[in-house]
Amino acid sequence: MKFIGKLLIYLLVALLIVVLAFYFLLQTRWGASQVSSWITVNTDYELNFDLMDHRFSSPSHILLENVTFGRDGKPATLVAKKVDIGLSSRQITDPLHMDAITLSDGTLNLSPQTAPLPFQADRLQLNNMAFNSPNTAWDLSAQKVTGGVSPWQPEAGNVLGKNARIQMSAGSLTLNGIPANNVLIQGQLNGNEVVLNTIGADMGRGSLTGSAQRNADGSWVIDTLRLNEIRMQSDKSLLDFFAPIVTLPSLQIGRLDVTDARLQGPDWAVTDLDLSLRNLTLSKGDWQSQEGRLSMNASEFIYGSLHLFDPILNAEFSPQGIALRQFTSRWEGGMVRTSGNWLREGQALVLDDVAIAGLEYTLPENWKTLWMDPLPAWLNSVTLKKFGLSRNLVIDIDPAFPWQITSLDGYGANLRLAKDRKWGIWGGNATLNGAAATFNRVDVRRPSLALNANAATVNITDLSAFTEKGILEATATVSLLPQRQTNVSLNGRGVPLNVLQQWGWPALPIAGDGNIQLTASGSVQANVPLKPTVNGKLSAVNMDKQQVQQTMTGGVVSAVAPAQ
């Protein structure tokens, strides 16, 4: 019996010596090489590390130095100077589920191709790590990352797992092409939902703070978001810049505040933007709101040829539409002010009061094309309940028929400028007058116009102007039927007889000043020449009592009475 007892003691001592030898060998470079080689050969992963360290002062921790880990034949998933693996009694039943994994001073690349990883942890801790997550909905690259994920249970398509708490900070970060610095994120993953309780970052030389939630269907709910002193330049057009928002299934904004922002793109810019938006949901190209509000002002706003200075906008949103409480801006050297409503039912814009003063505006070269283009689907009609014009200069530089009006004043009521998504004058009345004007190089003074319109006709009841020596007076009617049949009756007293030549009527065989009478009709249609549709009669007599009568048919003078 004593022999057996001594034998068992010798065997235990020998086993202990072997274990201790193996324990110390593992903590050498040779041991690290053997472990790395065994894992690389017998698994689908490649592992290399220089040294493994274990201390009895922390018996549940194993420290690996200079670690490289990844799938066979793939770029490394992990490169780190130190990996601290915390063990627990759970390793007895689940060897690959760690208590904690701490990665320090390296790079972690997590993508759908690298998940699922063969191990999990109650907590994944990063210390001064670079973190990349390419080829996902969140194309993420971050540096100097410190923080943790608890628990960490990576699976296919979810590199951080489906249920975890997240708390991380990053020195710099780029998310879907948008850079930021000094980033702080706190939140959690709930299945396919992402809850961000705290978001903070320095971006665009400004700062961002807020809280938000991403739902399982990809929609977002922004509880609060504050952007302060953002400075951002983009190579995208304005529509493309906001395309990521428009393409979301839904975006619900509880509170959005922007202070002193400056944004710029290739054909647009806004400076010193202050914006406050409440309770608005964007979804599928439309919006919904209950008691929503928008307040916005800026020093300057540019979009294509539109250039506004000091625009101010205040609006309220409701299921019925948008109440435009205030819009004012300096534009083209003048001032524009209005208020009104956009009504969801009927897609109608009704402006209560429009005032335009001091404008110096040159019409765009394609203004006639824009006038004929259909309006967007959300704008079926435009009505001005009341408008006033004061001291405006309007210029058209069309070389075929240039014109300008100086000191244009006017007023009107219930003027309907759009119907069925088409521009026009579909109702109401207006009176316009100017100090001077030039129409195709013919100067006139005190031009004036008065009109009223109904669903069928625009009636010009007064159209007059002083020429160099006399006065022109006319009336006209324009049918609103597709043919746009127009009838004009014009009288001139003491005017140069060649006054109509620059406006398209053939030259008269008599000269000097005199009186003229003209009646004409034609069809004013888009993309159809006007002249072939014109029929008219003209009578003229000069100061020497010479008379002439002309008849025009299809734009051609067919009869000329001899001068007397």
XYZ file of C-alpha atoms in Angstrom:
564
model
C 0.000 0.000 0.000
C 2.868 2.361 0.819
C 4.328 1.592 -2.608
C 1.089 2.447 -4.382
C 0.766 5.662 -2.392
C 4.311 6.704 -3.244
C 3.682 5.821 -6.921
C 0.602 8.013 -7.039
C 2.506 10.878 -5.450
C 5.320 10.464 -8.000
C 2.791 10.415 -10.845
C 1.045 13.544 -9.549
C 4.376 15.315 -9.137
C 5.392 14.285 -12.665
C 2.035 15.436 -14.033
C 2.376 18.720 -12.194
C 5.888 19.157 -13.597
C 4.578 18.468 -17.116
C 1.689 20.937 -16.652
C 4.038 23.575 -15.280
C 6.475 22.938 -18.104
C 3.641 23.206 -20.633
C 2.361 26.345 -18.872
C 5.744 28.031 -19.072
C 6.395 26.793 -22.621
C 3.133 28.360 -23.771
C 4.389 31.715 -22.533
C 7.444 31.547 -24.761
C 7.720 32.503 -28.434
C 8.064 28.828 -29.298
C 4.822 28.054 -27.497
C 3.048 30.945 -29.175
C 4.258 29.689 -32.542
C 2.999 26.149 -31.848
C -0.456 27.325 -30.743
C -0.757 29.659 -33.752
C 0.305 26.873 -36.124
C -2.162 24.362 -34.654
C -5.130 26.742 -34.945
C -4.151 27.762 -38.491
C -3.838 24.138 -39.640
C -6.883 22.661 -37.890
C -9.468 25.466 -38.302
C -10.765 27.842 -40.992
C -8.921 30.721 -39.348
C -5.381 32.035 -39.277
C -3.893 33.127 -35.934
C -0.501 34.605 -35.202
C 0.734 36.111 -31.950
C 4.181 36.705 -30.505
C 3.650 35.921 -26.842
C 1.042 34.710 -24.376
C 1.197 36.022 -20.803
C -0.663 34.809 -17.749
C -0.275 36.153 -14.228
C -1.475 34.616 -11.018
C -2.452 38.084 -9.825
C -5.177 37.928 -12.540
C -5.747 34.202 -12.913
C -8.853 34.562 -15.143
C -7.068 36.616 -17.803
C -4.847 35.583 -20.691
C -2.894 38.298 -22.518
C -1.774 37.857 -26.131
C 0.707 40.272 -27.715
C 1.018 41.365 -31.371
C -1.997 39.406 -32.562
C -3.183 38.893 -36.158
C -6.412 36.956 -36.718
C -8.675 36.317 -39.701
C -10.259 33.810 -42.026
C -8.063 31.662 -44.255
C -7.107 33.509 -47.423
C -8.882 36.716 -46.360
C -7.539 40.056 -45.109
C -6.975 40.083 -41.373
C -10.057 40.720 -39.248
C -7.983 41.767 -36.237
C -4.551 43.261 -35.833
C -3.765 44.348 -32.257
C -0.780 44.895 -30.028
C -2.606 43.381 -27.084
C -5.629 41.103 -26.668
C -6.831 40.511 -23.127
C -9.139 37.479 -22.852
C -11.146 37.201 -19.665
C -12.244 33.656 -18.748
C -14.919 32.366 -16.416
C -16.481 29.086 -15.315
C -18.640 29.277 -18.463
C -15.667 27.953 -20.467
C -16.395 24.511 -19.018
C -19.677 24.260 -20.978
C -19.066 26.865 -23.727
C -15.315 27.169 -24.383
C -15.646 29.875 -27.062
C -17.815 32.243 -25.012
C -15.518 34.555 -23.082
C -16.287 36.723 -20.102
C -14.569 39.715 -21.750
C -12.318 40.452 -24.719
C -10.269 43.632 -24.672
C -8.518 44.754 -27.858
C -5.840 47.444 -27.636
C -3.845 49.493 -30.145
C -4.795 47.972 -33.464
C -7.434 47.589 -36.176
C -10.688 45.627 -36.168
C -12.345 44.960 -39.538
C -15.890 43.642 -39.220
C -18.002 43.024 -42.297
C -20.691 40.551 -43.366
C -17.896 38.388 -44.794
C -16.157 38.081 -41.411
C -19.272 37.265 -39.359
C -20.109 35.028 -37.669
C -16.862 34.814 -35.738
C -16.103 31.601 -33.821
C -16.218 33.221 -30.378
C -18.425 35.518 -28.325
C -18.054 37.548 -25.153
C -20.168 39.074 -22.433
C -18.283 42.266 -23.294
C -16.094 43.405 -26.158
C -13.867 46.311 -25.105
C -11.860 48.467 -27.527
C -8.948 50.656 -26.402
C -7.409 53.005 -28.988
C -8.519 50.847 -31.898
C -9.314 51.566 -35.526
C -12.695 50.121 -36.476
C -13.900 49.448 -40.032
C -17.257 48.075 -41.110
C -17.365 48.223 -44.935
C -19.986 46.779 -47.305
C -22.856 47.345 -44.884
C -25.753 49.784 -44.675
C -23.461 51.795 -42.381
C -20.154 52.122 -44.235
C -18.079 52.992 -41.195
C -14.432 53.823 -40.652
C -13.286 55.069 -37.232
C -9.970 55.762 -35.528
C -8.933 56.021 -31.883
C -12.014 54.093 -30.789
C -12.545 53.416 -27.106
C -15.662 51.744 -25.752
C -17.550 48.524 -25.466
C -20.327 46.255 -26.740
C -22.150 44.167 -24.166
C -22.887 41.348 -24.840
C -20.989 40.727 -28.070
C -22.602 37.945 -30.095
C -21.645 38.392 -33.761
C -23.622 36.520 -36.368
C -23.994 36.464 -40.144
C -24.959 39.960 -41.341
C -24.733 41.453 -37.829
C -21.138 42.035 -36.802
C -22.166 43.463 -33.429
C -24.994 41.020 -32.810
C -28.722 41.677 -32.528
C -29.050 42.521 -28.848
C -26.361 44.595 -27.191
C -25.605 47.811 -25.368
C -23.120 50.112 -27.069
C -20.986 52.871 -25.617
C -18.114 54.148 -27.714
C -16.057 57.231 -28.451
C -13.877 57.865 -31.481
C -11.251 60.462 -32.257
C -12.399 60.547 -35.890
C -15.088 58.745 -37.856
C -16.462 58.583 -41.394
C -19.990 57.235 -41.826
C -21.307 56.769 -45.363
C -18.829 59.365 -46.599
C -19.595 61.950 -43.873
C -16.587 62.763 -41.646
C -16.781 63.632 -37.936
C -14.416 64.050 -34.980
C -14.650 63.499 -31.225
C -17.621 61.185 -31.612
C -19.630 59.782 -28.694
C -22.322 57.119 -29.154
C -24.444 55.487 -26.467
C -27.316 53.166 -27.242
C -28.387 49.616 -27.813
C -29.367 47.083 -30.456
C -32.800 45.456 -30.120
C -33.122 42.883 -32.845
C -33.104 44.904 -36.069
C -33.732 48.154 -34.192
C -30.954 50.571 -33.254
C -31.575 52.966 -30.373
C -29.071 55.812 -30.051
C -29.747 57.452 -26.707
C -26.851 59.873 -27.087
C -25.063 61.058 -30.213
C -22.344 63.675 -30.077
C -19.723 64.710 -32.615
C -17.692 67.555 -34.030
C -18.328 67.742 -37.769
C -17.893 70.331 -40.468
C -16.043 72.596 -37.963
C -19.229 72.564 -35.883
C -20.982 70.167 -33.530
C -23.828 67.656 -33.581
C -25.798 66.286 -30.635
C -29.020 64.346 -30.417
C -30.842 61.083 -29.959
C -32.501 58.859 -32.552
C -33.839 55.404 -33.339
C -33.620 53.237 -36.449
C -36.547 50.841 -36.806
C -36.469 47.342 -38.253
C -37.876 48.524 -41.605
C -35.060 51.053 -42.041
C -37.113 54.083 -41.001
C -35.724 56.639 -38.550
C -37.182 58.511 -35.606
C -35.171 61.587 -34.555
C -36.154 62.648 -31.070
C -33.750 65.596 -30.965
C -30.979 66.738 -33.254
C -28.931 69.917 -32.881
C -26.424 71.139 -35.456
C -24.304 74.109 -34.444
C -21.956 76.094 -36.716
C -21.787 73.350 -39.339
C -19.557 74.113 -42.339
C -19.984 71.615 -45.172
C -19.123 71.477 -48.872
C -20.534 68.836 -51.194
C -20.004 67.852 -54.822
C -23.686 66.867 -55.067
C -26.628 68.874 -56.329
C -29.198 69.996 -53.767
C -31.596 67.165 -54.641
C -28.825 64.562 -54.537
C -27.575 66.011 -51.244
C -30.926 65.260 -49.599
C -31.530 62.031 -51.551
C -30.499 59.758 -48.612
C -33.290 61.338 -46.553
C -35.905 61.118 -49.304
C -35.122 57.465 -50.034
C -35.671 56.364 -46.421
C -38.896 54.420 -45.806
C -39.792 57.090 -43.255
C -38.129 59.900 -41.297
C -39.920 61.221 -38.226
C -38.472 64.428 -36.792
C -39.450 65.396 -33.276
C -37.110 68.373 -32.954
C -34.391 69.616 -35.283
C -32.387 72.768 -34.547
C -29.722 74.225 -36.829
C -27.691 77.257 -35.771
C -25.308 79.312 -37.922
C -24.797 76.648 -40.608
C -23.059 77.121 -43.948
C -23.662 74.543 -46.673
C -22.490 74.626 -50.278
C -22.848 72.506 -53.406
C -22.088 72.941 -57.125
C -25.233 74.997 -57.886
C -26.541 75.860 -54.431
C -25.440 77.415 -51.159
C -26.862 78.704 -47.885
C -25.012 80.834 -45.333
C -25.726 81.671 -41.699
C -28.696 79.303 -41.639
C -30.825 79.147 -38.488
C -33.588 76.541 -38.581
C -36.073 75.100 -36.122
C -38.311 72.206 -37.183
C -40.860 70.393 -35.011
C -43.107 67.353 -35.465
C -42.739 66.428 -39.137
C -42.673 63.003 -40.776
C -41.332 62.438 -44.299
C -42.470 59.242 -46.013
C -42.607 58.027 -49.624
C -42.220 61.460 -51.153
C -44.914 62.983 -48.934
C -45.158 64.359 -45.418
C -47.481 64.172 -42.423
C -47.666 66.368 -39.349
C -49.711 67.223 -36.294
C -48.993 70.738 -35.048
C -45.664 70.906 -36.852
C -43.691 74.136 -37.105
C -40.841 75.464 -39.222
C -38.882 78.651 -38.596
C -35.943 79.449 -40.837
C -33.740 82.389 -41.731
C -30.412 82.835 -43.468
C -28.086 85.537 -44.714
C -28.021 84.170 -48.243
C -29.590 81.334 -50.234
C -28.589 80.338 -53.782
C -30.258 77.686 -55.925
C -29.390 77.860 -59.609
C -30.389 81.333 -60.821
C -32.419 82.014 -57.649
C -30.476 84.238 -55.247
C -32.135 85.355 -52.005
C -30.730 87.638 -49.325
C -31.952 87.556 -45.714
C -34.832 85.127 -46.370
C -37.186 84.537 -43.416
C -39.739 81.721 -43.398
C -42.272 80.768 -40.724
C -44.788 78.002 -41.381
C -47.089 75.611 -39.532
C -47.959 72.071 -40.616
C -51.249 70.248 -40.144
C -53.136 67.383 -41.836
C -54.928 70.023 -43.929
C -51.734 71.553 -45.333
C -49.169 74.278 -44.648
C -49.979 77.684 -43.187
C -47.336 80.091 -44.473
C -47.283 82.681 -41.706
C -44.429 84.712 -43.128
C -42.055 84.741 -46.036
C -39.851 87.767 -46.676
C -36.636 88.140 -48.606
C -34.493 90.577 -50.499
C -34.340 89.402 -54.104
C -32.769 90.908 -57.230
C -32.241 94.263 -55.533
C -35.775 94.431 -54.166
C -38.003 92.934 -51.513
C -40.603 90.158 -51.594
C -43.168 89.539 -48.853
C -46.095 87.115 -48.701
C -48.226 84.866 -46.513
C -50.888 82.272 -47.233
C -51.683 78.565 -47.271
C -50.892 75.441 -49.212
C -53.952 73.168 -49.080
C -53.430 69.429 -49.338
C -56.935 68.998 -50.738
C -56.651 70.221 -54.302
C -52.868 70.819 -54.049
C -53.646 74.558 -54.073
C -51.374 77.444 -53.073
C -53.416 80.450 -51.921
C -51.384 83.552 -51.056
C -53.273 86.133 -49.007
C -51.003 89.069 -49.738
C -48.017 89.411 -52.068
C -45.840 92.514 -52.123
C -42.898 93.023 -54.508
C -40.962 96.281 -54.392
C -37.726 97.654 -55.867
C -37.064 94.591 -58.031
C -34.435 94.700 -60.792
C -35.110 91.415 -62.531
C -33.944 90.019 -65.852
C -36.108 87.136 -67.004
C -34.203 83.889 -67.669
C -33.605 83.083 -71.324
C -35.923 80.064 -71.141
C -38.743 81.786 -69.251
C -41.241 81.061 -72.033
C -40.401 77.369 -71.861
C -40.699 77.413 -68.078
C -44.070 79.150 -68.420
C -45.318 76.265 -70.576
C -43.827 73.452 -68.480
C -46.305 71.676 -66.172
C -45.990 72.404 -62.464
C -44.988 69.652 -60.019
C -47.680 67.231 -58.868
C -47.960 68.922 -55.458
C -48.897 72.308 -57.013
C -52.154 72.179 -58.951
C -53.129 75.862 -58.698
C -51.782 79.249 -57.532
C -54.039 82.117 -56.444
C -53.105 85.614 -55.262
C -55.920 87.017 -53.140
C -54.180 90.373 -53.133
C -50.931 91.658 -54.589
C -49.052 94.915 -54.940
C -46.063 95.939 -57.073
C -43.947 99.028 -56.517
C -40.963 100.542 -58.390
C -39.879 97.376 -60.180
C -37.669 96.969 -63.235
C -38.365 93.923 -65.425
C -36.202 93.050 -68.453
C -36.418 90.420 -71.193
C -33.249 90.073 -73.271
C -34.745 87.777 -75.941
C -32.998 89.040 -79.130
C -36.115 88.347 -81.220
C -38.195 90.792 -79.154
C -36.379 92.430 -76.209
C -38.323 94.600 -73.800
C -38.158 96.240 -70.412
C -40.498 98.128 -68.089
C -39.210 100.718 -65.622
C -40.843 101.613 -62.281
C -43.507 98.964 -62.704
C -46.339 99.388 -60.193
C -49.533 97.402 -59.888
C -52.205 95.840 -57.782
C -54.836 93.137 -58.138
C -57.148 90.707 -56.412
C -58.074 87.035 -56.701
C -55.594 86.569 -59.515
C -55.359 82.895 -60.407
C -51.970 82.275 -61.990
C -52.043 78.478 -62.265
C -54.745 75.924 -62.913
C -54.476 72.174 -63.509
C -50.672 72.522 -63.131
C -50.504 75.093 -65.955
C -49.363 78.697 -65.709
C -51.700 81.361 -67.082
C -54.226 83.981 -66.046
C -57.308 81.960 -65.176
C -59.267 84.470 -63.113
C -59.202 87.721 -61.151
C -58.202 91.249 -62.041
C -55.007 93.286 -62.183
C -53.842 96.798 -63.020
C -50.241 97.484 -64.045
C -48.434 100.663 -65.021
C -44.883 101.870 -65.434
C -42.925 105.082 -65.805
C -41.354 104.026 -69.101
C -40.850 100.974 -71.259
C -39.106 99.737 -74.375
C -40.654 97.097 -76.631
C -38.310 95.829 -79.350
C -36.381 99.104 -79.385
C -39.513 101.292 -79.405
C -39.594 103.618 -76.396
C -42.913 104.489 -74.724
C -43.888 106.421 -71.621
C -46.454 105.712 -68.928
C -47.498 102.267 -70.180
C -50.550 100.895 -68.376
C -52.684 97.767 -68.500
C -55.920 96.701 -66.831
C -57.359 93.214 -67.165
C -59.916 90.882 -65.738
C -60.208 87.185 -66.375
C -62.702 84.385 -65.980
C -62.615 80.697 -66.781
C -62.973 81.339 -70.539
C -61.385 84.689 -71.394
C -58.806 87.271 -70.380
C -60.209 90.722 -71.089
C -57.717 93.559 -71.410
C -59.923 96.567 -70.903
C -57.178 99.167 -70.997
C -53.792 99.064 -72.675
C -52.136 102.407 -73.320
C -48.806 104.174 -73.615
C -47.400 107.488 -74.774
C -45.029 107.315 -77.717
C -42.506 109.961 -78.687
C -45.263 112.330 -79.918
C -48.639 110.696 -79.351
C -50.590 108.015 -77.527
C -51.485 104.397 -78.230
C -54.657 102.901 -76.753
C -55.902 99.340 -77.132
C -58.256 96.692 -75.869
C -57.912 92.951 -76.311
C -59.420 89.592 -75.496
C -57.556 86.294 -75.155
C -59.506 83.046 -75.220
C -58.407 80.430 -72.705
C -59.419 77.612 -75.010
C -56.487 75.580 -76.420
C -56.340 77.698 -79.606
C -55.728 80.859 -77.504
C -57.563 83.017 -80.022
C -56.618 86.669 -79.447
C -58.381 89.808 -80.714
C -56.796 93.276 -80.523
C -58.209 96.709 -81.273
C -55.650 99.531 -81.269
C -55.874 103.268 -81.891
C -52.972 105.664 -82.198
C -53.272 109.424 -82.217
C -50.413 111.678 -83.293
C -47.939 108.776 -83.297
C -45.091 107.970 -85.714
C -46.669 105.812 -88.426
C -43.772 103.374 -88.312
C -44.404 102.566 -84.642
C -45.907 99.171 -85.476
C -43.121 98.138 -87.829
C -40.825 97.028 -84.991
C -43.701 94.993 -83.540
C -44.236 92.861 -86.613
C -46.505 94.841 -88.939
C -45.091 95.518 -92.445
C -43.748 98.978 -93.245
C -46.321 101.536 -94.438
C -45.922 103.355 -97.761
C -46.487 106.699 -96.045
C -44.312 108.384 -93.416
C -44.506 110.971 -90.703
C -46.798 111.270 -87.721
C -50.504 110.607 -87.778
C -53.379 108.449 -86.629
C -53.736 104.705 -86.971
C -56.483 102.180 -86.373
C -55.777 98.473 -86.177
C -57.949 95.442 -85.617
C -56.220 92.074 -85.621
C -56.701 88.511 -84.489
C -54.414 85.535 -84.134
C -53.743 82.303 -82.280
C -51.178 82.583 -79.500
C -50.135 78.973 -78.923
C -46.963 77.434 -77.606
C -44.574 76.063 -80.219
C -46.786 77.426 -83.037
C -45.681 80.469 -85.074
C -47.928 83.453 -84.441
C -47.523 85.340 -87.724
C -49.232 82.794 -90.057
C -52.353 82.956 -87.859
C -52.678 86.762 -87.869
C -55.516 88.439 -89.764
C -56.096 92.165 -89.504
C -56.910 95.535 -90.987
C -54.992 98.770 -90.551
C -55.949 102.303 -91.511
C -53.476 105.173 -91.279
C -53.447 108.883 -92.155
C -50.530 111.273 -91.692
C -50.404 115.006 -91.097
C -50.335 115.629 -94.864
C -53.686 113.822 -95.161
C -52.103 110.892 -96.951
C -54.054 107.725 -96.193
C -53.425 104.032 -96.501
C -55.355 100.896 -95.724
C -53.838 97.452 -95.419
C -55.359 94.031 -94.988
C -53.342 91.138 -93.562
C -54.344 87.514 -94.104
C -52.257 84.700 -92.685
C -49.528 87.163 -91.750
C -49.220 88.538 -95.286
C -50.461 91.931 -96.468
C -52.825 91.055 -99.324
C -54.212 94.480 -100.228
C -52.824 97.981 -100.129
C -54.936 101.034 -100.856
C -52.974 103.687 -102.774
C -51.826 106.703 -100.840
C -53.680 109.958 -101.441
